[in-house]
Amino acid sequence: MKLTRRVAAIDGRRCAKCNLCVRTCPTGALKPPRVLYSRCTGCGLCTYTCPRGAIEMATRPSLAAYLLIGVLALAAVSAAGLILLTPYLYPSHAQTLNFTANVTLPTFTPTNATVPTGEEAAGAGSGFG
């Protein structure tokens, strides 16, 4: 996805409105001293045709750039709104946490289990026990 594109830019002070560029433009994007950016493909033919050098190629943001900016702005506003509204949406579910309390974890012991001791625990002949 390209965020910029090359398009023609006409200097209105230097343009004589001779319309040579209009006849050369394959897409009909030129209406001196204006350029229809939605039609301009950035081919540059108009820059060679202009006898006064009033047309130059310029870099402009593409439609994808504007869409990306819009999506990012919408996401930022949505996230900010969610952050601000969360305490009001779920007030009854809010719990305070006590980080100084001792926590005991339950242990699981299967029924009918025996705990080996002595040589059973170390393994017979291992040298332990």
CSV table of C-alpha atoms in Angstrom, one decimal:
chain,number,residue,atom,x,y,z
A,1,MET,CA,0.0,0.0,0.0
A,2,LYS,CA,1.5,3.3,-1.1
A,3,LEU,CA,0.8,6.3,1.1
A,4,THR,CA,2.1,8.9,-1.4
A,5,ARG,CA,1.8,9.3,-5.1
A,6,ARG,CA,3.2,11.6,-7.8
A,7,VAL,CA,0.8,14.1,-9.5
A,8,ALA,CA,1.1,17.2,-11.6
A,9,ALA,CA,1.1,20.6,-9.9
A,10,ILE,CA,0.5,23.8,-11.9
A,11,ASP,CA,2.1,27.1,-10.9
A,12,GLY,CA,-0.8,29.5,-11.6
A,13,ARG,CA,1.5,32.6,-11.9
A,14,ARG,CA,3.6,31.0,-14.6
A,15,CYS,CA,0.7,29.3,-16.5
A,16,ALA,CA,-0.3,31.1,-19.7
A,17,LYS,CA,-3.5,28.9,-20.1
A,18,CYS,CA,-2.4,27.9,-23.6
A,19,ASN,CA,-4.0,24.4,-23.0
A,20,LEU,CA,-1.1,22.5,-24.6
A,21,CYS,CA,-0.9,20.4,-21.5
A,22,VAL,CA,-4.7,19.7,-21.6
A,23,ARG,CA,-4.3,18.2,-25.1
A,24,THR,CA,-1.3,16.1,-24.0
A,25,CYS,CA,-2.9,14.7,-20.8
A,26,PRO,CA,-4.1,11.2,-21.5
A,27,THR,CA,-6.6,11.2,-18.6
A,28,GLY,CA,-8.0,14.7,-18.9
A,29,ALA,CA,-6.8,15.6,-15.4
A,30,LEU,CA,-5.7,19.1,-16.3
A,31,LYS,CA,-7.9,22.2,-16.1
A,32,PRO,CA,-5.3,25.0,-15.9
A,33,PRO,CA,-4.5,26.2,-13.4
A,34,ARG,CA,-6.2,23.3,-11.6
A,35,VAL,CA,-5.3,19.6,-11.5
A,36,LEU,CA,-7.9,16.9,-10.9
A,37,TYR,CA,-5.8,14.8,-8.6
A,38,SER,CA,-8.3,11.9,-8.7
A,39,ARG,CA,-7.6,11.5,-12.5
A,40,CYS,CA,-3.9,12.3,-12.6
A,41,THR,CA,-1.8,9.2,-13.0
A,42,GLY,CA,1.6,11.0,-12.6
A,43,CYS,CA,2.9,10.1,-16.0
A,44,GLY,CA,4.6,13.5,-16.4
A,45,LEU,CA,3.8,14.2,-20.1
A,46,CYS,CA,2.4,17.6,-19.2
A,47,THR,CA,5.7,18.7,-17.7
A,48,TYR,CA,7.4,18.3,-21.1
A,49,THR,CA,4.6,20.0,-23.0
A,50,CYS,CA,4.4,23.2,-21.0
A,51,PRO,CA,6.5,25.9,-22.8
A,52,ARG,CA,6.7,28.1,-19.6
A,53,GLY,CA,7.7,25.3,-17.2
A,54,ALA,CA,4.6,25.9,-15.1
A,55,ILE,CA,4.0,22.3,-14.4
A,56,GLU,CA,6.1,20.2,-12.0
A,57,MET,CA,5.5,16.7,-10.5
A,58,ALA,CA,4.7,16.8,-6.8
A,59,THR,CA,4.2,14.2,-4.1
A,60,ARG,CA,0.8,14.1,-2.5
A,61,PRO,CA,-0.9,11.8,0.0
A,62,SER,CA,-2.8,9.0,-1.6
A,63,LEU,CA,-6.3,7.9,-0.8
A,64,ALA,CA,-4.9,5.0,1.2
A,65,ALA,CA,-3.1,7.5,3.4
A,66,TYR,CA,-6.3,9.4,4.2
A,67,LEU,CA,-8.1,6.1,4.9
A,68,LEU,CA,-5.3,5.0,7.2
A,69,ILE,CA,-5.4,8.2,9.1
A,70,GLY,CA,-9.2,7.9,9.4
A,71,VAL,CA,-9.0,4.4,10.7
A,72,LEU,CA,-6.3,5.2,13.2
A,73,ALA,CA,-8.2,8.2,14.4
A,74,LEU,CA,-11.4,6.2,14.8
A,75,ALA,CA,-9.5,3.4,16.7
A,76,ALA,CA,-7.9,6.0,19.0
A,77,VAL,CA,-11.2,7.7,19.8
A,78,SER,CA,-12.9,4.3,20.4
A,79,ALA,CA,-10.1,3.1,22.7
A,80,ALA,CA,-10.2,6.4,24.6
A,81,GLY,CA,-14.0,6.2,24.9
A,82,LEU,CA,-13.8,2.6,26.1
A,83,ILE,CA,-11.1,3.5,28.7
A,84,LEU,CA,-13.2,6.4,30.0
A,85,LEU,CA,-16.5,4.5,30.1
A,86,THR,CA,-15.4,1.2,31.5
A,87,PRO,CA,-15.7,2.1,35.2
A,88,TYR,CA,-19.3,3.4,34.5
A,89,LEU,CA,-20.3,0.3,32.6
A,90,TYR,CA,-19.2,-2.3,35.1
A,91,PRO,CA,-19.3,-0.7,38.6
A,92,SER,CA,-20.7,-3.7,40.4
A,93,HIS,CA,-18.0,-6.0,39.1
A,94,ALA,CA,-15.1,-3.9,40.4
A,95,GLN,CA,-13.2,-5.7,43.2
A,96,THR,CA,-10.4,-4.4,45.3
A,97,LEU,CA,-7.3,-6.6,45.4
A,98,ASN,CA,-5.4,-7.1,48.7
A,99,PHE,CA,-1.8,-7.8,47.8
A,100,THR,CA,-0.7,-8.2,51.4
A,101,ALA,CA,-2.9,-11.2,52.3
A,102,ASN,CA,-1.3,-14.6,52.4
A,103,VAL,CA,-2.4,-16.9,49.7
A,104,THR,CA,-2.7,-20.6,50.3
A,105,LEU,CA,-3.0,-23.0,47.4
A,106,PRO,CA,-5.0,-26.2,47.8
A,107,THR,CA,-3.1,-29.4,47.2
A,108,PHE,CA,-4.4,-32.4,45.5
A,109,THR,CA,-3.7,-35.9,46.9
A,110,PRO,CA,-5.3,-38.8,45.0
A,111,THR,CA,-7.2,-41.4,47.1
A,112,ASN,CA,-5.5,-44.7,47.9
A,113,ALA,CA,-2.1,-43.2,47.3
A,114,THR,CA,0.9,-44.1,49.4
A,115,VAL,CA,4.0,-41.9,49.7
A,116,PRO,CA,7.2,-43.9,49.3
A,117,THR,CA,9.8,-43.6,52.0
A,118,GLY,CA,13.4,-44.8,52.6
A,119,GLU,CA,14.8,-47.0,49.8
A,120,GLU,CA,11.6,-46.9,47.9
A,121,ALA,CA,11.8,-43.2,47.5
A,122,ALA,CA,15.5,-43.1,46.6
A,123,GLY,CA,15.2,-46.1,44.3
A,124,ALA,CA,16.7,-49.5,45.2
A,125,GLY,CA,20.5,-49.6,44.8
A,126,SER,CA,20.9,-45.9,43.9
A,127,GLY,CA,23.0,-45.2,46.9
A,128,PHE,CA,20.5,-42.9,48.6
A,129,GLY,CA,18.6,-43.8,51.7
